[in-house]
XYZ file of C-alpha atoms in Angstrom:
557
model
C 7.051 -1.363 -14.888
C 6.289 -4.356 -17.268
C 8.571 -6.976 -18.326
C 7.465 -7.350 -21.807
C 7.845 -4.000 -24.251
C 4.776 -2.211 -25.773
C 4.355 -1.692 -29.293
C 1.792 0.456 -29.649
C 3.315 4.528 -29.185
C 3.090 6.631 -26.098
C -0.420 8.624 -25.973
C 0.564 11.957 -27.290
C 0.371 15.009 -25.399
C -0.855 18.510 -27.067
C 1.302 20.848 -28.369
C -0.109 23.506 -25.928
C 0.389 21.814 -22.544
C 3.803 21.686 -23.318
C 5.994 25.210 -22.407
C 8.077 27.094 -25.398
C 11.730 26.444 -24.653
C 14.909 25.717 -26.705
C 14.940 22.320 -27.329
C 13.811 22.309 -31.060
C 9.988 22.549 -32.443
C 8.507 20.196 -29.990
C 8.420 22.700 -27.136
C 10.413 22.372 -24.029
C 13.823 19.763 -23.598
C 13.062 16.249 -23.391
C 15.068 14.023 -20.427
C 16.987 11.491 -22.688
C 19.981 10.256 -23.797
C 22.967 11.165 -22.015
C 21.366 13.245 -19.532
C 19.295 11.285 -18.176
C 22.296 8.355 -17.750
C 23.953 11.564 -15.943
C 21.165 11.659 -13.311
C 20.688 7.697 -12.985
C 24.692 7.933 -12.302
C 24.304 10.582 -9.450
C 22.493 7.687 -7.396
C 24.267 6.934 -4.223
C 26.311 3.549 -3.736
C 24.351 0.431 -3.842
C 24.899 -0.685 -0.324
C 23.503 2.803 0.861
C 19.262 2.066 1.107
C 16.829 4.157 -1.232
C 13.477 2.779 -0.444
C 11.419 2.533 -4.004
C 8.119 1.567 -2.113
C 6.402 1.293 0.860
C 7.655 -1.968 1.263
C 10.848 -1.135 2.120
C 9.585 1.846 4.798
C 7.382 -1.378 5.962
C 10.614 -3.603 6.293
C 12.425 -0.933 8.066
C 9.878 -0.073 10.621
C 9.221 -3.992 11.372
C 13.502 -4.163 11.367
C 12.879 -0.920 14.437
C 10.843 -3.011 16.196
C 13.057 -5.894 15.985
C 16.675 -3.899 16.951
C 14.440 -2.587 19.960
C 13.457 -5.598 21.398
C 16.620 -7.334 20.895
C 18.244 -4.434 23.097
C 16.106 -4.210 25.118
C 15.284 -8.120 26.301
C 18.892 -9.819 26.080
C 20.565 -6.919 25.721
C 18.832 -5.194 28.744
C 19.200 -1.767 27.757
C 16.754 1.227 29.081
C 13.580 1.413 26.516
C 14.706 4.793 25.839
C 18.458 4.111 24.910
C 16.934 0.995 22.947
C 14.164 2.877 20.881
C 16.425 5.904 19.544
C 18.973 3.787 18.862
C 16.647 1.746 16.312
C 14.612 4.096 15.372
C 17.690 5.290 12.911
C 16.802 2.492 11.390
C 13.704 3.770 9.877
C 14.980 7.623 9.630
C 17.901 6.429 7.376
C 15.148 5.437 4.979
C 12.085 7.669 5.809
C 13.543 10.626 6.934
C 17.902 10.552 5.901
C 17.659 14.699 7.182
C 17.536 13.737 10.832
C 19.882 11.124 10.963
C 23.243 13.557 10.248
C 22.066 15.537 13.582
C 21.149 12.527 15.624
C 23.115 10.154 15.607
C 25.860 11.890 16.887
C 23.819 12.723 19.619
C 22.574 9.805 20.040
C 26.079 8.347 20.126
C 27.005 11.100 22.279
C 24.313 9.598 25.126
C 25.467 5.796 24.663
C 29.115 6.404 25.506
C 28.259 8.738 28.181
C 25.427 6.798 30.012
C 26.349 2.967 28.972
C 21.850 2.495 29.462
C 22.144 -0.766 30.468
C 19.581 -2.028 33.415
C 22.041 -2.315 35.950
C 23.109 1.440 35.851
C 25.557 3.426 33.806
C 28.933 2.132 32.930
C 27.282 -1.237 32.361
C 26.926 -3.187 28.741
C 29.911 -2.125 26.899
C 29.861 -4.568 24.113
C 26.577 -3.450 23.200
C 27.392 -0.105 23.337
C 30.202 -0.060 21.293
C 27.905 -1.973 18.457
C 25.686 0.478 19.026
C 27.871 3.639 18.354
C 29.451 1.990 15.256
C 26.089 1.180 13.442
C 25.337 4.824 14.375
C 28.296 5.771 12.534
C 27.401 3.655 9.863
C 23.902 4.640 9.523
C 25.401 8.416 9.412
C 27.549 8.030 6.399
C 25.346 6.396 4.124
C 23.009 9.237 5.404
C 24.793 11.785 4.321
C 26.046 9.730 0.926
C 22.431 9.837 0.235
C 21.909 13.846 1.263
C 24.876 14.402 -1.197
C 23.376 12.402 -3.807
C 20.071 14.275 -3.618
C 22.045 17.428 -4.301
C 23.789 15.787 -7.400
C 20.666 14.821 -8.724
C 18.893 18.479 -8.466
C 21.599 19.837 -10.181
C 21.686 17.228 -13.581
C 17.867 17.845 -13.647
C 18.428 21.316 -13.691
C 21.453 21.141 -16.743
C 18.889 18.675 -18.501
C 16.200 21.518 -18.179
C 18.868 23.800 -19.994
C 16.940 27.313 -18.096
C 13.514 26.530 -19.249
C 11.240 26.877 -16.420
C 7.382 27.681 -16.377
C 4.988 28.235 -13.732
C 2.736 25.238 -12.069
C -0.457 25.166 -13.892
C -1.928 24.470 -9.972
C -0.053 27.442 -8.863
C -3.556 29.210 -7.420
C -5.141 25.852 -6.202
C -5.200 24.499 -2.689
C -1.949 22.752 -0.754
C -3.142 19.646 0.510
C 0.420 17.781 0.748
C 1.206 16.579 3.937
C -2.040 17.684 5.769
C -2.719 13.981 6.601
C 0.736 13.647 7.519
C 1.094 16.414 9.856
C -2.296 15.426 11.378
C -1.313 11.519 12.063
C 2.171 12.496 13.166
C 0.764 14.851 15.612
C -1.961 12.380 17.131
C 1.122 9.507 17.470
C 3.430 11.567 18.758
C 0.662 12.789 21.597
C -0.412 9.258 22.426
C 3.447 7.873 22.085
C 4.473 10.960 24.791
C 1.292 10.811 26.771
C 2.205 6.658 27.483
C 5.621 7.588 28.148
C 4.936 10.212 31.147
C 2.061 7.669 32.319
C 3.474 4.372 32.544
C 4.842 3.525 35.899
C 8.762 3.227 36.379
C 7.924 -0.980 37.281
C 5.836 -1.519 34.198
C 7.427 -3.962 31.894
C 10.484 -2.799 29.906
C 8.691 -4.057 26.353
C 6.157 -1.972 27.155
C 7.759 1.423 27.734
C 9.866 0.859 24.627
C 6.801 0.466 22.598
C 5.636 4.119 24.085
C 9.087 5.433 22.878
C 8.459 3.765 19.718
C 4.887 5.053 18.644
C 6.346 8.203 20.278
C 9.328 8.127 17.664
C 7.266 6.846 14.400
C 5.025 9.785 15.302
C 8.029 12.227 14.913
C 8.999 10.764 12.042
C 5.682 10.985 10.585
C 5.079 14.501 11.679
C 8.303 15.563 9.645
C 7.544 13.945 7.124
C 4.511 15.537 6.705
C 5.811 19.270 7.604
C 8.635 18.559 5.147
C 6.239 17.611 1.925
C 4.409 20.755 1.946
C 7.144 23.125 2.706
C 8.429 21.321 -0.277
C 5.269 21.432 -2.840
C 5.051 24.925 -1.334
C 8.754 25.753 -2.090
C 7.829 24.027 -6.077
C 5.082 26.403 -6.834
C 6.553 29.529 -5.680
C 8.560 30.085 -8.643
C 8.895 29.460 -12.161
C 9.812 25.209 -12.203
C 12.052 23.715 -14.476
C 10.463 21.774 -16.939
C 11.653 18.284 -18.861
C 9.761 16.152 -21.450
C 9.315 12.857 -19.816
C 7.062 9.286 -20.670
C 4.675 8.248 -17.641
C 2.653 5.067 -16.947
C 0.673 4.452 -13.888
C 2.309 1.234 -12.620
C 0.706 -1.905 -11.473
C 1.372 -0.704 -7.731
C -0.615 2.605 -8.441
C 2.404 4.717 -8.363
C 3.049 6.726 -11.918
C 6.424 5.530 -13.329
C 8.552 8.165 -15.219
C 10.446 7.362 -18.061
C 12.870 9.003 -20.124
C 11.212 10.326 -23.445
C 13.245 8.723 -25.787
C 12.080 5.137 -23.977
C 8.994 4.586 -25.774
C 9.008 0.929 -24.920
C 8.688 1.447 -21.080
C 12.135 -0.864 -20.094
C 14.183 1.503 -17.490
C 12.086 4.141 -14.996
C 13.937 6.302 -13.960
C 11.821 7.239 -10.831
C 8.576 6.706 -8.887
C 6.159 9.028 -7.448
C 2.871 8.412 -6.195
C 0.843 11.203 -7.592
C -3.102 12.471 -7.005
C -5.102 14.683 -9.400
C -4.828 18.220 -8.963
C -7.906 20.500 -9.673
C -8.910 23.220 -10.442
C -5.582 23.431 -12.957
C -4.984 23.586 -16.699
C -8.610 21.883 -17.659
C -8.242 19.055 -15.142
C -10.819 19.223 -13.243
C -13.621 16.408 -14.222
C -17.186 15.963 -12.492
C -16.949 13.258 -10.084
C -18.887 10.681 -11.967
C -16.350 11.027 -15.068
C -13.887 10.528 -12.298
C -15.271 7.780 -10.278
C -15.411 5.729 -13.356
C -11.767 6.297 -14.868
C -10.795 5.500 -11.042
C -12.848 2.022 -11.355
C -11.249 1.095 -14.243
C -8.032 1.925 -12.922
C -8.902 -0.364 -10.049
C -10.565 -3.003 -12.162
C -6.970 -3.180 -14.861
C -4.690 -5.962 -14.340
C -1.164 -4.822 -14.736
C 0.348 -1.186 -15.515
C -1.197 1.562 -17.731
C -0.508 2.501 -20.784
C 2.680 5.122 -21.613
C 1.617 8.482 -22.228
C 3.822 11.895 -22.760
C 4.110 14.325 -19.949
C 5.635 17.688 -18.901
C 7.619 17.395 -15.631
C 7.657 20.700 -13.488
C 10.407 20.320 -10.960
C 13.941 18.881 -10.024
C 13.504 15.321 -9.491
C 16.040 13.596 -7.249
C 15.469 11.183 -3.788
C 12.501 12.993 -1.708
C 11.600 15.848 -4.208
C 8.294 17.413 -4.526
C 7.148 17.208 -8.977
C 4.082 18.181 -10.773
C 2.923 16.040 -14.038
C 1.089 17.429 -17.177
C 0.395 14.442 -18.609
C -1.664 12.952 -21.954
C -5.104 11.580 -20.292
C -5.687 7.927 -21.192
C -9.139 8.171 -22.913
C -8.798 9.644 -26.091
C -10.723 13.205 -26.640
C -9.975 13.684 -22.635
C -7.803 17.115 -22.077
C -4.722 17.114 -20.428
C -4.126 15.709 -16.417
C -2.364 17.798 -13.919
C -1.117 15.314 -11.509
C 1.012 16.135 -8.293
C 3.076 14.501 -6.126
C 1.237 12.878 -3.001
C 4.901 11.160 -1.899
C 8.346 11.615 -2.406
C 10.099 11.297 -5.287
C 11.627 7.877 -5.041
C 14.429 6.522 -7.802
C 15.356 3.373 -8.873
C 18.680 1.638 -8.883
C 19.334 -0.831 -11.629
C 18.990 -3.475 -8.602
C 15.926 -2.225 -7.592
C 14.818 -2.592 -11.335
C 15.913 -5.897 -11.135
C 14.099 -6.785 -8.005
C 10.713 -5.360 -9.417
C 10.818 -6.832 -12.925
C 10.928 -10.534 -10.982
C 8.206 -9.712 -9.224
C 6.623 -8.770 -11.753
C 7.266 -11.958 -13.496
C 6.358 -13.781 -10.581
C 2.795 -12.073 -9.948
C 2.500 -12.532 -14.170
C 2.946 -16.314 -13.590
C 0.450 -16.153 -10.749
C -2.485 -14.108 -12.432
C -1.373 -17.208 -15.152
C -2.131 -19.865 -12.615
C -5.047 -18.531 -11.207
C -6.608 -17.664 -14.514
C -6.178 -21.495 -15.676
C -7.829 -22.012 -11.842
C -10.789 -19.520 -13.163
C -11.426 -21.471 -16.347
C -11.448 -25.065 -14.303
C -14.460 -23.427 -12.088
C -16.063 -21.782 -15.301
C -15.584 -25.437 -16.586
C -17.294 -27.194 -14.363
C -20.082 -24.687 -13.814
C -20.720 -25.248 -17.813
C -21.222 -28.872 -17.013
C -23.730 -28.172 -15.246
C -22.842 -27.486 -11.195
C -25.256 -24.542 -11.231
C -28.993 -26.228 -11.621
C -31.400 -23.810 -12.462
C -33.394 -24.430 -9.126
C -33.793 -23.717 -5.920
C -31.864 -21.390 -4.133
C -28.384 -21.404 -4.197
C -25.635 -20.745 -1.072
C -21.911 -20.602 -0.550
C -20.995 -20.244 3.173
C -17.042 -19.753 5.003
C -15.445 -23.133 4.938
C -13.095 -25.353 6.849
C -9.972 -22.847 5.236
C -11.615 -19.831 6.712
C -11.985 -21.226 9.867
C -8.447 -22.466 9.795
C -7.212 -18.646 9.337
C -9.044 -17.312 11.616
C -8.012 -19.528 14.391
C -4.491 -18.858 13.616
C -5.235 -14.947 13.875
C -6.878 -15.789 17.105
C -3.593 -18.057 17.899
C -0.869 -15.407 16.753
C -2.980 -12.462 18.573
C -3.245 -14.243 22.110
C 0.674 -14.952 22.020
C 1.230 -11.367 21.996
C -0.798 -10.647 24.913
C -0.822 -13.507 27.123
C 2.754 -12.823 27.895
C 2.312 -8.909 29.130
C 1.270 -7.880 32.318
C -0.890 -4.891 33.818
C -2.562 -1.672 32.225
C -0.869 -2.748 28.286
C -2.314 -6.323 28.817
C -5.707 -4.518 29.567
C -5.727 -1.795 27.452
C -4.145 -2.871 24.144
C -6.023 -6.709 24.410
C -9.654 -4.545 24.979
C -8.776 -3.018 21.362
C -7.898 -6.173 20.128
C -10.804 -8.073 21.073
C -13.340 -5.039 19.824
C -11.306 -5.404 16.394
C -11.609 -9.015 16.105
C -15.167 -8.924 17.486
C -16.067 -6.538 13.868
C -13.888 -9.356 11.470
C -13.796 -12.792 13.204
C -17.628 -13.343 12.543
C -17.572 -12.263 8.748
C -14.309 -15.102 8.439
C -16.152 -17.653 10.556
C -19.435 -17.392 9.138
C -19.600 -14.921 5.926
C -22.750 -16.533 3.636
C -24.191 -15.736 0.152
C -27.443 -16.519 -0.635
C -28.646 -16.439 -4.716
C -32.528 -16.349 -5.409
C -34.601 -14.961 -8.014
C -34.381 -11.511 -6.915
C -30.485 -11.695 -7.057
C -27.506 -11.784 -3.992
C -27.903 -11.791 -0.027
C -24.881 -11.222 2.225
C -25.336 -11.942 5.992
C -24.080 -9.186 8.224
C -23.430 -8.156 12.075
C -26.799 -5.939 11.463
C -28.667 -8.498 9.343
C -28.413 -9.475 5.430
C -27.919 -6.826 2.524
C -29.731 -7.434 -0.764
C -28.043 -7.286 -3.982
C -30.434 -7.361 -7.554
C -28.966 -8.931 -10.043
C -28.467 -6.178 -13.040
C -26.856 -3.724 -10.546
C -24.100 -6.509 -9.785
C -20.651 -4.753 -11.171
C -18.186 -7.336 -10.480
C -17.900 -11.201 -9.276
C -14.033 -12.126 -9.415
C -11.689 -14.296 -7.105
C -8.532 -11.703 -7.647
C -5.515 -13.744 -5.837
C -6.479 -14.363 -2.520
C -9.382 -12.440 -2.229
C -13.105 -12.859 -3.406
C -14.969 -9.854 -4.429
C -18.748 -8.795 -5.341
C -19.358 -5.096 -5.990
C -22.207 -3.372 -7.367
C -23.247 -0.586 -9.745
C -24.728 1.377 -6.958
C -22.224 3.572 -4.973
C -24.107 3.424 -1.620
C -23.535 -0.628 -1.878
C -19.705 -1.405 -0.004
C -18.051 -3.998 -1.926
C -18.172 -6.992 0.009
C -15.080 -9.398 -0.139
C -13.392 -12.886 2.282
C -10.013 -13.429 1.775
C -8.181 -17.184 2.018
C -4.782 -18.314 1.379
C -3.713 -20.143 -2.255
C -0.969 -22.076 -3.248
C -1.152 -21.795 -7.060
C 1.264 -24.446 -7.588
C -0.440 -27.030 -5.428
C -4.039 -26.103 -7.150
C -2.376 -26.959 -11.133
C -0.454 -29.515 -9.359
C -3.715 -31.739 -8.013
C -6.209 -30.184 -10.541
C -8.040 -28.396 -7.135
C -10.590 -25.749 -7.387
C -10.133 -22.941 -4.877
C -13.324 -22.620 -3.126
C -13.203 -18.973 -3.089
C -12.584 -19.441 -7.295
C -15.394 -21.704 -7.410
C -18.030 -19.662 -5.613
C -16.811 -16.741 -8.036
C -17.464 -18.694 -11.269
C -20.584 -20.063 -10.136
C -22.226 -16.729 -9.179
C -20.744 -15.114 -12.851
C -22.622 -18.251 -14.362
C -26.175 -17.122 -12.400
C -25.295 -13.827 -13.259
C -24.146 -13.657 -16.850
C -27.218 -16.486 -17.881
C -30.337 -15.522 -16.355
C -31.394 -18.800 -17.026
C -29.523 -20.493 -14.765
C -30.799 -18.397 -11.737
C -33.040 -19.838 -9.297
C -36.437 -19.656 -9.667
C -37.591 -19.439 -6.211
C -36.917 -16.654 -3.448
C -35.564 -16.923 -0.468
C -36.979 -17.206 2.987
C -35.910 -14.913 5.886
C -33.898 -17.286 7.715
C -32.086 -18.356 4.233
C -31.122 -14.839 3.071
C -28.444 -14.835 6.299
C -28.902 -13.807 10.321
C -27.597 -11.009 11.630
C -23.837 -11.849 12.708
C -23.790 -9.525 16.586
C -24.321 -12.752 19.043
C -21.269 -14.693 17.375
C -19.610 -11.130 17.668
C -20.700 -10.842 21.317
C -19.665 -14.551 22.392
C -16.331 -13.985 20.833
C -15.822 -10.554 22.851
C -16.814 -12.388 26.100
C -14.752 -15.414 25.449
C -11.954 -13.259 24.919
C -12.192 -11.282 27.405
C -12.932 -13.863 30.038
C -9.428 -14.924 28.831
C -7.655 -11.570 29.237
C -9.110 -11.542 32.992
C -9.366 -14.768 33.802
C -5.644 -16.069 32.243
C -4.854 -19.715 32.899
């Protein structure tokens, strides 16, 4: 959502993508006014938690981890006891369906068993705690099961009986096929470490089995309960409501009621992916790799556009969009839902509109940033001579020591086969990405870009160079050519502290020096580069960081 209105009209949508109904000569009934207050006022209490992102099923899953170590280090509860009892944490706000059916049983176990380490009838403190945030975490459950069914039913009075089928009605289901799939592998490997790890293996260690075990259910439902969903949505006729859309900054599409043409209160959001094959929508993939490019490559959220809803929206619900495509001349897009349907609560508005001020004054800061490189590039940093090379500094060394620092603590204090096994998968990780951090180098000559590699350097020309930019924290050079992977570092910024001292990121100076060679051919280098120069293959620094770390996994002082 944007924190500043638009002027400019929502992008129309034809006459014929929208269905016949009762609503007056624009077609079907448009979601406004006092209906769409009605729906809004079905929410659930505030204090009850209705995720709007994934970074509130993030939080919750890092707050399961949390409530299971805390029971089960001072607390000294069994991993199992510890793990179900957190992992209502996540299900109240991934999966609320569960959570009426097990927490009482889940209650039901901690009064009758008292899991603490010493035996049952032991830790009754923490059991009582326990019980009473299950209770907790049941009602605002079930507050939010009975909101979804208030909801449904003011989306279906705003629809007034007009219905239609899906346009995608005959297409493929691919909802929740990734979900299912994932769910199933977790829940295998969560089980399969469960029955395997010995009854004297470290208590941390069998709660994280119960826990991968547990995030693999959840996932699993979540999948199975998506498609039976989009399957349950195309069966029959949908009801249909007039709505506004906007793809928001996030990537999510933002739905608005249609008589908001400014774009200042969503009412929900859905992440959504194109559906073929329906209604006209189906592009050739170059047509679509480009529109998705310049999705990418936009700065902020898209522009409004009208749109046909085909469903009952309300928390977790399955929708289709017909909405008006954002290149003019381009025929309608049939969009459907890839997530749940996830509303917003004025304080969740709230939230997102300072954070969207907050990342406004940032791309602020760092564009000021951008013109102090371009600056002094103009006064002449960039001779046109010689060959030109900007290599990892003294900050990307720093980072990646501390990911060395903060990865070692987490291993150095198991024991046994998860010491082993889980630090082996570590080290092969960090053997790919430490020596691109340490050591990353690009090389400019006359023939254009070189990028060093753990195979050796890749070769870049100069006119099939699609982007330079230092976005945030991240540096970025992609190409024209779709066989080329963009190649990016990443480094911390303080925006404030670079206006503060006048300081020039090095990530944003590299960036406005290689636009400079790139935009004024001129300025280039005249010479080529030499083998050596053009950057060394990066596998021995990966292979003395994989021995050095494993020599410390074995060999532990």
């Amino acid at each position: 959502m944007s924190t500043t209105s638009r002027e400019q009209l929502p992008l129309p949508l034809p006459a014929s993508a929208v269905p016949a109904g009762p609503a007056g000569p624009d077609g079907g009934p448009a979601w406004s006014g006092e209906r769409a207050r009605r729906w809004l006022g079905a929410l659930p209490p505030r204090w009850v938690p209705l995720p709007s992102g994934n970074g509130h099923l993030l939080t919750a899953l890092c707050a399961t981890v949390a409530v299971t170590a805390l029971l089960v280090s001072p607390a000294g509860w069994q991993p199992w006891a510890a793990a179900l009892s957190a992992l209502h944490v996540l299900w109240l706000c991934a999966r609320p369906e569960i959570v009426p059916v097990s927490a009482p049983v889940a209650a039901v176990l901690l009064l009758a068993l008292r899991p603490g380490t010493s035996g049952p009838g032991t830790g009754g403190p923490a059991t009582a705690a326990a019980v009473a945030g299950l209770a907790l975490v049941w009602g605002a459950a079930v507050l939010r099961l009975v909101a979804r069914r208030r909801q449904r039913e003011r989306a279906r009075e705003a629809a007034g009986g007009t219905t239609a089928p899906l346009p995608d009605a005959e297409g493929p289901l691919p909802r929740g096929r990734f979900l299912t799939g994932s769910g199933t592998v977790l829940l295998a490997l969560g089980a399969g470490a469960v029955a395997l790890t010995p009854a004297g293996a470290p208590p941390a260690g069998r709660a994280l089995a119960w826990l991968v075990a547990g995030q693999g259910l959840t996932t699993l439902l979540s999948g199975l309960l998506g498609r039976r969903r989009a399957a349950a949505l195309r069966a029959a006729p949908a009801p249909v409501l007039r709505v506004l859309v906007r793809e928001g900054a996030d990537g999510d599409t933002e739905v608005f009621a249609a008589d908001d043409p400014a774009g200042l209160r969503p009412l929900f959001r859905v992440a959504v992916t194109e559906a073929r094959g329906g209604d006209g929508t189906a592009d050739d993939d170059g047509e679509e790799a480009q529109a998705l490019l310049a999705r990418i490559d936009r700065a902020g959220p898209g522009p409004l556009r009208e749109a046909v809803l085909h469903g009952a929206p309300c928390d977790g619900a399955e929708v289709l969009l017909v909405t008006a495509a954002e290149e003019a001349g381009r025929p309608p897009v049939c969009e459907r839902s890839s997530g749940p349907v996830r509303p917003l609560s004025d304080a969740s508005v709230r939230r997102t509109l300072a954070r969207e001020e907050r990342r406004t004054a940032r791309r602020t800061a760092y564009a000021e940033l951008r013109r102090s490189a371009g600056d002094a590039v103009a006064s002449g940093a960039v001779p046109a001579a010689g060959v030109r090379q900007w290599r990892a500094g003294l900050l990307d060394r720093l980072c990646a020591l501390l990911l060395v620092l903060w990865a070692g603590s987490l291993f150095w204090s198991e024991t046994g086969g998860w010491r082993y096994g889980l630090g082996a998968v570590a080290g092969f990780v960090g053997a790919l990405w430490l020596p691109h951090w340490l050591a990353w180098r690009i090389t400019a000559d006359r023939e254009g870009l070189w990028f060093n590699g753990l195979r050796g350097p890749r070769h870049l020309p100069w006119d099939e160079i699609r982007t330079v930019e230092c976005k945030g924290t991240e540096l970025t050079v992609d190409s024209r050519r779709a066989s080329f992977t963009a190649w990016s570092a990443y480094a911390p910024r303080w925006p404030r502290l670079e206006r503060r001292f006048r300081l020039v990121h090095p990530h944003e100076r590299a960036a406005g020096e290689i636009t400079a060679l790139w935009r004024t051919p001129a300025l280039r280098p005249s010479e080529s580069a030499g083998e050596g120069q053009r950057g060394r293959p990066l596998w021995p620094l990966a292979l003395v960081l994989e021995v050095a770390w494993a020599a410390a996994l074995v060999f532990p002082t």
